CSV table of C-alpha atoms in Angstrom, one decimal:
chain,number,residue,atom,x,y,z
U,1,MET,CA,164.4,108.7,99.2
U,2,TYR,CA,163.3,111.5,96.8
U,3,ALA,CA,165.0,114.7,95.8
U,4,LEU,CA,163.7,118.0,94.4
U,5,ASP,CA,166.1,120.1,92.3
U,6,ASN,CA,166.6,123.6,93.7
U,7,ASP,CA,166.6,125.4,90.4
U,8,THR,CA,164.0,123.6,88.1
U,9,TRP,CA,161.8,122.2,90.9
U,10,SER,CA,162.1,118.8,89.2
U,11,LEU,CA,161.7,115.6,91.2
U,12,SER,CA,164.0,112.7,91.2
U,13,ARG,CA,162.9,109.3,92.7
U,14,ASN,CA,165.0,106.7,94.4
U,15,VAL,CA,168.1,108.9,95.1
U,16,PHE,CA,169.5,106.4,97.6
U,17,VAL,CA,172.3,107.6,99.8
U,18,ASP,CA,173.6,104.3,101.0
U,19,ASP,CA,177.0,105.4,99.9
U,20,TRP,CA,177.5,109.1,100.5
U,21,ASN,CA,180.7,109.3,98.4
U,22,ILE,CA,178.8,108.1,95.3
U,23,CYS,CA,175.7,110.2,95.8
U,24,ARG,CA,177.1,113.4,97.3
U,25,LYS,CA,177.2,115.4,94.0
U,26,ARG,CA,173.6,114.6,93.4
U,27,VAL,CA,172.6,115.5,96.9
U,28,ASP,CA,174.5,118.9,97.0
U,29,ASN,CA,171.9,120.5,94.7
U,30,VAL,CA,168.7,119.0,96.0
U,31,LYS,CA,166.1,121.0,97.8
U,32,ASP,CA,163.9,118.3,99.3
U,33,LEU,CA,164.8,114.9,100.7
U,34,LEU,CA,162.0,112.6,101.7
U,35,PHE,CA,163.0,109.5,103.7
U,36,ASP,CA,160.6,106.6,103.9
U,37,GLN,CA,160.0,105.4,107.5
U,38,SER,CA,159.6,101.7,106.6
U,39,ARG,CA,163.1,101.6,105.1
U,40,PHE,CA,164.7,104.2,107.3
U,41,VAL,CA,166.5,102.0,109.7
U,42,VAL,CA,166.9,98.9,107.5
U,43,ARG,CA,168.1,99.9,104.1
U,44,LEU,CA,167.2,103.4,103.0
U,45,ILE,CA,169.9,105.4,104.6
U,46,ARG,CA,172.9,104.7,106.8
U,47,VAL,CA,173.9,106.7,109.9
U,48,HIS,CA,177.0,108.2,108.3
U,49,ALA,CA,174.9,109.3,105.3
U,50,MET,CA,172.3,110.9,107.5
U,51,MET,CA,175.0,112.7,109.4
U,52,ALA,CA,176.5,113.9,106.1
U,53,VAL,CA,173.2,115.3,105.0
U,54,THR,CA,172.7,117.2,108.3
U,55,THR,CA,176.3,118.5,108.3
U,56,ASN,CA,176.2,119.6,104.6
U,57,TRP,CA,172.9,121.4,105.1
U,58,ALA,CA,173.8,122.7,108.6
U,59,ILE,CA,170.7,121.2,110.0
U,60,SER,CA,170.2,121.9,113.7
U,61,GLY,CA,169.6,119.4,116.4
U,62,MET,CA,165.8,120.1,116.6
U,63,PHE,CA,165.5,117.8,113.5
U,64,PHE,CA,166.7,114.8,115.5
U,65,ASP,CA,163.8,115.3,118.0
U,66,VAL,CA,161.4,114.5,115.2
U,67,LEU,CA,163.6,111.9,113.6
U,68,LEU,CA,163.9,109.9,116.8
U,69,LYS,CA,160.1,109.8,117.1
U,70,PHE,CA,160.0,107.5,114.1
U,71,GLY,CA,161.8,104.8,116.1
U,72,TYR,CA,160.2,102.3,118.4
U,73,GLN,CA,158.1,103.9,121.1
U,74,PRO,CA,155.5,102.5,123.6
U,75,GLN,CA,152.0,102.9,122.1
U,76,ILE,CA,150.8,105.2,124.9
U,77,PHE,CA,153.8,107.6,124.4
U,78,GLU,CA,153.4,107.4,120.6
U,79,GLU,CA,149.7,108.3,120.8
U,80,SER,CA,150.5,111.4,122.9
U,81,SER,CA,153.2,112.6,120.5
U,82,GLY,CA,152.9,115.9,118.6
U,83,PHE,CA,156.2,117.6,118.6
U,84,ARG,CA,157.0,121.0,117.1
U,85,GLN,CA,159.8,123.6,117.4
U,86,ALA,CA,160.4,126.8,115.6
U,87,LEU,CA,163.3,129.4,115.5
U,88,LYS,CA,162.8,132.8,113.9
U,89,GLU,CA,165.4,135.4,113.1
U,90,SER,CA,165.0,139.2,112.7
U,91,ASP,CA,165.3,139.2,108.9
U,92,GLY,CA,162.5,136.7,108.5
U,93,SER,CA,164.6,133.6,108.2
U,94,PHE,CA,163.3,130.6,110.1
U,95,GLU,CA,163.9,127.0,111.0
U,96,LEU,CA,161.2,124.7,112.1
U,97,CYS,CA,160.3,121.1,112.5
U,98,TYR,CA,157.2,119.3,113.6
U,99,GLN,CA,155.5,115.9,113.8
U,100,LEU,CA,152.1,115.7,112.2
U,101,MET,CA,149.8,113.0,113.5
U,102,TYR,CA,146.8,112.0,111.2
U,103,VAL,CA,144.5,109.1,110.2
U,104,GLU,CA,144.3,107.2,107.0
U,105,PRO,CA,142.2,104.3,105.7
U,106,SER,CA,144.1,101.2,106.6
U,107,GLY,CA,143.0,99.0,103.8
U,108,ARG,CA,142.5,96.1,106.2
U,109,PRO,CA,139.7,93.5,105.9
U,110,THR,CA,136.2,94.7,107.0
U,111,ASP,CA,136.4,92.7,110.2
U,112,ARG,CA,139.4,94.7,111.4
U,113,ASP,CA,139.9,98.4,112.2
U,114,GLN,CA,139.5,100.4,109.0
U,115,TRP,CA,141.7,103.3,110.1
U,116,SER,CA,145.4,103.7,111.0
U,117,PHE,CA,147.1,106.5,113.0
U,118,ARG,CA,150.2,107.6,111.2
U,119,GLN,CA,152.8,110.3,111.4
U,120,THR,CA,154.9,112.5,109.1
U,121,GLY,CA,157.9,114.4,110.1
U,122,VAL,CA,158.6,117.8,108.6
U,123,TYR,CA,161.8,119.9,108.8
U,124,GLN,CA,162.4,123.2,106.9
U,125,LYS,CA,165.1,125.8,107.0
U,126,HIS,CA,164.5,129.0,105.0
U,127,SER,CA,166.9,131.8,104.3
U,128,MET,CA,165.4,135.2,103.4
U,129,LYS,CA,168.7,136.4,102.0
U,130,THR,CA,169.0,133.6,99.4
U,131,ARG,CA,165.2,132.9,99.3
U,132,GLN,CA,166.0,129.2,99.4
U,133,SER,CA,164.5,126.5,101.6
U,134,LYS,CA,165.7,123.1,102.6
U,135,CYS,CA,163.1,120.5,103.6
U,136,ILE,CA,163.2,117.0,104.9
U,137,LEU,CA,160.0,115.0,105.0
U,138,LEU,CA,159.8,111.7,106.9
U,139,HIS,CA,157.0,109.4,105.7
U,140,SER,CA,155.2,106.4,107.3
U,141,ASN,CA,154.8,104.2,104.3
U,142,ASP,CA,156.2,103.3,100.9
U,143,GLU,CA,153.7,105.3,98.8
U,144,PRO,CA,152.6,108.3,100.8
U,145,ALA,CA,149.9,110.5,99.5
U,146,LEU,CA,152.0,113.6,100.1
U,147,GLN,CA,154.8,112.3,97.9
U,148,LYS,CA,152.3,111.7,95.1
U,149,ARG,CA,151.0,115.2,95.3
U,150,LEU,CA,154.6,116.6,95.3
U,151,GLU,CA,155.3,114.5,92.2
U,152,LYS,CA,152.2,115.8,90.5
U,153,HIS,CA,153.2,119.4,91.3
U,154,ALA,CA,156.8,118.8,90.0
U,155,GLU,CA,155.5,117.4,86.8
U,156,SER,CA,152.8,120.0,86.2
U,157,PRO,CA,153.3,123.2,84.1
U,158,GLU,CA,152.7,125.2,87.4
U,159,LYS,CA,155.5,123.5,89.2
U,160,LEU,CA,157.2,126.8,90.1
U,161,ALA,CA,154.1,127.9,92.0
U,162,LEU,CA,155.0,125.8,94.9
U,163,ALA,CA,158.3,127.7,95.2
U,164,ARG,CA,156.8,131.1,95.4
U,165,HIS,CA,156.5,131.0,99.2
U,166,PRO,CA,158.3,128.9,101.8
U,167,MET,CA,155.0,128.0,103.5
U,168,ASN,CA,153.4,126.5,100.4
U,169,VAL,CA,154.9,123.1,101.2
U,170,HIS,CA,153.2,123.1,104.6
U,171,LEU,CA,149.9,123.9,102.9
U,172,VAL,CA,150.4,120.8,100.8
U,173,VAL,CA,151.3,118.7,103.8
U,174,LEU,CA,148.3,119.9,105.9
U,175,SER,CA,145.7,119.7,103.1
U,176,THR,CA,146.9,116.2,102.2
U,177,TYR,CA,146.5,114.7,105.7
U,178,ILE,CA,143.7,116.4,107.4
U,179,VAL,CA,141.0,115.4,104.9
U,180,HIS,CA,140.3,112.1,106.5
U,181,TRP,CA,139.5,113.4,110.0
U,182,GLN,CA,135.8,114.1,109.1
U,183,ASP,CA,135.3,110.6,107.7
U,184,TYR,CA,137.1,109.1,110.8
U,185,ILE,CA,134.9,111.0,113.2
U,186,GLU,CA,131.8,110.0,111.3
U,187,SER,CA,132.8,106.4,111.3
U,188,MET,CA,133.2,106.5,115.1
U,189,ALA,CA,129.9,108.3,115.4
U,190,LYS,CA,128.2,105.5,113.4
U,191,SER,CA,129.7,102.8,115.7
U,192,LEU,CA,128.5,104.8,118.7
U,193,GLN,CA,125.0,105.3,117.2
U,194,ASP,CA,124.6,101.5,116.6
U,195,ILE,CA,125.2,100.9,120.3
U,196,ARG,CA,123.0,103.8,121.4
U,197,LYS,CA,120.1,102.4,119.4
U,198,TYR,CA,120.5,99.1,121.1
U,199,VAL,CA,121.0,100.4,124.7
U,200,LEU,CA,118.2,103.0,124.6
U,201,VAL,CA,115.5,100.4,123.7
U,202,ILE,CA,116.8,97.3,125.5
U,203,ASP,CA,114.6,95.6,128.1
U,204,THR,CA,117.0,94.5,130.9
U,205,LYS,CA,114.4,92.1,132.2
U,206,ARG,CA,114.2,90.1,129.0
U,207,THR,CA,117.5,90.8,127.2
U,208,LYS,CA,120.9,90.4,128.7
U,209,VAL,CA,123.4,93.2,128.3
U,210,GLU,CA,126.8,92.0,127.0
U,211,ALA,CA,130.1,93.2,128.2
U,212,LYS,CA,131.4,93.2,124.6
U,213,GLN,CA,129.4,96.4,124.0
U,214,LEU,CA,131.1,98.0,127.0
U,215,GLN,CA,134.5,97.0,125.5
U,216,THR,CA,133.5,98.5,122.2
U,217,LEU,CA,132.5,101.8,123.9
U,218,ARG,CA,135.8,101.9,125.8
U,219,ASN,CA,137.6,101.4,122.5
U,220,ILE,CA,135.7,104.3,120.9
U,221,GLU,CA,136.4,106.5,123.9
U,222,ASP,CA,140.1,105.7,123.7
U,223,LYS,CA,140.3,106.5,120.0
U,224,ILE,CA,138.4,109.8,120.3
U,225,VAL,CA,139.7,111.1,123.6
U,226,CYS,CA,143.2,109.8,123.8
U,227,ARG,CA,144.0,109.8,120.1
U,228,ALA,CA,141.8,111.9,117.8
U,229,ILE,CA,141.4,115.0,120.1
U,230,ARG,CA,145.0,115.0,121.1
U,231,CYS,CA,146.2,114.7,117.5
U,232,LEU,CA,143.9,117.4,116.3
U,233,GLN,CA,144.9,119.8,119.1
U,234,SER,CA,148.5,119.1,118.3
U,235,THR,CA,148.0,119.8,114.6
U,236,GLY,CA,146.1,123.0,115.5
U,237,LYS,CA,149.1,124.2,117.6
U,238,THR,CA,151.3,123.5,114.7
U,239,VAL,CA,149.1,125.5,112.3
U,240,LYS,CA,149.1,128.4,114.7
U,241,THR,CA,152.9,128.3,114.8
U,242,LEU,CA,153.0,128.4,111.0
U,243,MET,CA,150.5,131.3,111.1
U,244,GLU,CA,152.8,133.1,113.5
U,245,ILE,CA,155.7,132.7,111.2
U,246,SER,CA,153.7,133.8,108.1
U,247,GLY,CA,152.4,136.9,109.8
U,248,SER,CA,155.8,138.1,111.0
U,249,TRP,CA,157.7,138.6,107.7
U,250,PRO,CA,158.9,142.1,106.7
U,251,LYS,CA,156.6,143.9,104.3
U,252,ALA,CA,159.4,145.4,102.2
U,253,ASP,CA,158.7,143.1,99.2
U,254,ALA,CA,155.1,143.8,98.2
U,255,THR,CA,154.7,140.6,96.1
U,256,PHE,CA,156.1,138.5,98.9
U,257,ALA,CA,153.9,140.3,101.4
U,258,VAL,CA,150.7,139.6,99.3
U,259,GLU,CA,151.7,136.0,99.0
U,260,SER,CA,152.3,135.8,102.8
U,261,THR,CA,148.9,137.3,103.5
U,262,SER,CA,147.3,134.7,101.2
U,263,VAL,CA,149.2,131.9,102.9
U,264,TYR,CA,148.2,133.2,106.3
U,265,GLU,CA,144.5,133.2,105.3
U,266,ARG,CA,144.7,129.7,104.0
U,267,LEU,CA,146.4,128.6,107.2
U,268,ARG,CA,143.6,130.3,109.2
U,269,LEU,CA,141.0,128.4,107.2
U,270,ILE,CA,142.8,125.2,108.0
U,271,ASP,CA,142.9,126.2,111.7
U,272,HIS,CA,139.1,126.8,111.7
U,273,ARG,CA,138.6,123.5,110.0
U,274,LEU,CA,140.7,121.8,112.7
U,275,GLU,CA,138.7,123.6,115.4
U,276,ASN,CA,135.5,122.2,113.9
U,277,TYR,CA,137.0,118.7,113.9
U,278,VAL,CA,138.0,119.1,117.6
U,279,ASN,CA,134.5,120.4,118.5
U,280,SER,CA,132.9,117.4,116.7
U,281,ALA,CA,135.2,115.0,118.4
U,282,GLU,CA,134.6,116.5,121.9
U,283,ILE,CA,130.8,116.2,121.4
U,284,LEU,CA,131.3,112.6,120.3
U,285,ALA,CA,133.4,112.0,123.4
U,286,GLU,CA,130.7,113.4,125.6
U,287,ARG,CA,128.1,111.2,124.0
U,288,THR,CA,130.4,108.2,124.3
U,289,ARG,CA,130.8,108.9,128.0
U,290,ALA,CA,127.1,109.3,128.5
U,291,THR,CA,126.4,106.0,126.7
U,292,LEU,CA,129.2,104.3,128.6
U,293,GLY,CA,127.7,105.5,131.9
U,294,LEU,CA,124.2,104.2,130.9
U,295,LEU,CA,125.6,100.9,129.8
U,296,THR,CA,127.7,100.6,133.0
U,297,ASN,CA,124.6,101.2,135.1
U,298,MET,CA,122.6,98.7,133.1
U,299,LEU,CA,125.3,96.1,133.7
U,300,ASP,CA,125.3,96.9,137.4
U,301,VAL,CA,121.6,96.4,137.6
U,302,GLN,CA,121.9,93.2,135.7
U,303,ASN,CA,124.7,92.0,138.0
U,304,GLN,CA,122.6,93.0,141.0
U,305,ALA,CA,119.7,90.9,139.6
U,306,ASP,CA,122.0,88.0,139.0
U,307,SER,CA,123.3,88.4,142.6
U,308,GLY,CA,119.8,88.5,143.9
U,309,ARG,CA,118.9,85.3,142.1
U,310,ILE,CA,122.1,83.6,143.4
U,311,SER,CA,121.2,84.8,146.9
U,312,SER,CA,117.7,83.4,146.6
U,313,ARG,CA,119.1,80.1,145.5
U,314,MET,CA,121.6,80.1,148.4
U,315,LEU,CA,118.7,80.9,150.8
U,316,LEU,CA,116.7,78.0,149.4
U,317,LEU,CA,119.7,75.7,149.8
U,318,THR,CA,120.2,76.9,153.3
U,319,ARG,CA,116.6,76.2,154.3
U,320,GLU,CA,116.9,72.7,152.8
U,321,SER,CA,120.1,72.2,154.8
U,322,VAL,CA,118.3,73.4,158.0
U,323,ASP,CA,115.5,70.9,157.3
U,324,ASP,CA,118.1,68.2,156.8
U,325,ASN,CA,119.9,69.2,160.0
U,326,ALA,CA,116.6,69.0,161.9
U,327,THR,CA,116.0,65.5,160.6
U,328,VAL,CA,119.5,64.5,161.6
U,329,ARG,CA,119.0,66.0,165.0
U,330,VAL,CA,115.8,64.0,165.6
U,331,ILE,CA,117.6,60.8,164.6
U,332,THR,CA,120.5,61.8,166.9
U,333,VAL,CA,118.2,62.3,169.9
U,334,CYS,CA,116.4,59.0,169.2
U,335,THR,CA,119.7,57.3,168.9
U,336,LEU,CA,120.8,58.8,172.2
U,337,ILE,CA,117.7,57.6,173.9
U,338,TYR,CA,117.9,54.1,172.7
U,339,LEU,CA,121.7,53.8,173.0
U,340,PRO,CA,121.8,53.4,176.8
U,341,ALA,CA,119.1,50.8,176.8
U,342,SER,CA,120.9,48.8,174.1
U,343,PHE,CA,124.1,49.2,175.9
U,344,THR,CA,122.6,48.1,179.2
U,345,ALA,CA,120.8,45.1,177.7
U,346,THR,CA,124.0,44.0,176.0
U,347,PHE,CA,126.0,44.6,179.2
U,348,PHE,CA,123.7,42.6,181.4
U,349,GLY,CA,123.0,40.0,178.8
U,350,MET,CA,119.6,38.4,178.3
U,351,ASN,CA,119.6,36.5,181.7
U,352,PHE,CA,116.8,38.8,182.9
U,353,PHE,CA,114.4,37.1,180.6
U,354,GLU,CA,113.6,33.4,180.7
U,355,PHE,CA,112.0,31.8,177.8
U,356,GLN,CA,110.8,28.3,178.6
U,357,SER,CA,109.2,26.3,175.9
U,358,GLY,CA,107.1,24.4,178.4
U,359,LEU,CA,105.5,27.5,179.8
U,360,ALA,CA,103.2,29.8,177.9
U,361,GLY,CA,103.9,33.5,178.0
U,362,LEU,CA,106.8,35.7,179.0
U,363,HIS,CA,108.4,35.4,182.4
U,364,THR,CA,110.3,38.3,183.9
U,365,SER,CA,113.2,37.8,186.2
U,366,PRO,CA,112.8,39.2,189.7
U,367,SER,CA,116.0,41.2,189.1
U,368,PHE,CA,114.5,43.2,186.2
U,369,TRP,CA,114.5,46.3,188.3
U,370,ILE,CA,118.3,46.4,188.1
U,371,TYR,CA,118.0,46.8,184.3
U,372,VAL,CA,115.5,49.7,184.7
U,373,ALA,CA,117.5,51.3,187.4
U,374,ALA,CA,120.7,51.3,185.3
U,375,THR,CA,119.1,52.2,182.0
U,376,ILE,CA,117.0,55.3,183.0
U,377,PRO,CA,119.9,57.2,184.7
U,378,LEU,CA,122.3,56.3,182.0
U,379,THR,CA,119.8,57.6,179.4
U,380,PHE,CA,119.3,60.9,181.2
U,381,LEU,CA,123.1,61.2,181.6
U,382,THR,CA,123.8,60.6,177.9
U,383,VAL,CA,121.1,63.0,176.7
U,384,GLY,CA,122.1,65.6,179.3
U,385,ALA,CA,125.7,65.5,178.3
U,386,TRP,CA,124.8,66.0,174.7
U,387,TYR,CA,122.5,68.9,175.5
U,388,ILE,CA,125.1,70.6,177.6
U,389,PHE,CA,127.7,70.2,174.9
U,390,LYS,CA,125.3,71.6,172.2
U,391,VAL,CA,124.4,74.6,174.4
U,392,ARG,CA,128.1,75.5,175.0
U,393,HIS,CA,128.9,75.0,171.4
U,394,ASP,CA,126.1,77.3,170.3
U,395,MET,CA,127.1,80.0,172.8
U,396,LYS,CA,130.7,79.8,171.6
U,397,ARG,CA,129.7,80.1,168.0
U,398,LYS,CA,127.4,83.1,168.8
U,399,ARG,CA,130.1,84.9,170.7
U,400,LYS,CA,132.6,84.4,167.8
U,401,ARG,CA,130.0,85.7,165.3
U,402,ASP,CA,129.3,88.8,167.5
U,403,GLU,CA,133.1,89.5,167.7
U,404,GLU,CA,133.4,89.3,163.9
U,405,GLN,CA,130.4,91.7,163.4
U,406,ALA,CA,131.9,94.1,165.9
U,407,GLU,CA,135.2,94.2,164.0
């Protein structure tokens, strides 16, 4: 937690409010409290201390809407965040709070994502009667860039320049955190360009398209469309709210009016800058979708080719199976022809043939006609029964296939 003295604009670090009774005298005169998100729930500030701050400063409930967004949220809901509220009074006094979403270099190893989406919560209550502001800034890490800039302002000879206008603190906040958007969009564009170079010159007949590239494109689309564009649009709406407040102050105080005009123009420049970022991100999103569609079509063609090859192999296997079935059928018919004869010969025994060692040649029994008369009808009966069964089975299978096709 940090504190800014209201009179001298001097910054005090590590003003912990773990025990409100000990720190209350120091907190009564501060102008700016900055809570660190990583310590917020664990050890930086207790619930009763936070309630004491809000009660002592008469902070409205809109601050808690921003405060609660620093708790655990599902990733999809967190990415869609971008909260802002403002309340203006007739004399120019105002109260506002907003959640600023931005990107920063993550500092991770090169094989991981080099960027992180973070947030800063801002609350300000300004009174035109006393010309005093009370601000609360919620940070996302231990050493925020905004805090370093505020410390630099507080320690510089021009430290009072920040207190000339209540909107100056927002200029510092915005100018600190929007500077990385251009680098982030360019890094996404470079990743997309690497894939486009590969996709536009690839020969699908010789080179296989990998699904990993499709996954990378989906990731880029998610970062640009669902995160970057939404965050930039939310920041743009916040800037427009600040511009509306800056342009609505009374013109009675000429010095303050000139300063308000200057702040308004600087906010307008920031708004134009954000519009350019949004335009670049939208163009990048369109190119990502086009590349994604091309890569998807190439994968479909590749899958169709693979399916064609598989179908050809299946057709070849089917033909081989048909040939094998034909061979089996021939063997079956031959077996059916020889089976009755074998059965008849076995049934009647070998008494129809007489082999006598003393006589040369083969002597047939006079009753051999009985064997022929029994074998030939039995053969026709066996083969005929098999043929009738096969025809009925084929007709039944054809009828079932026709019914399935009709359905």
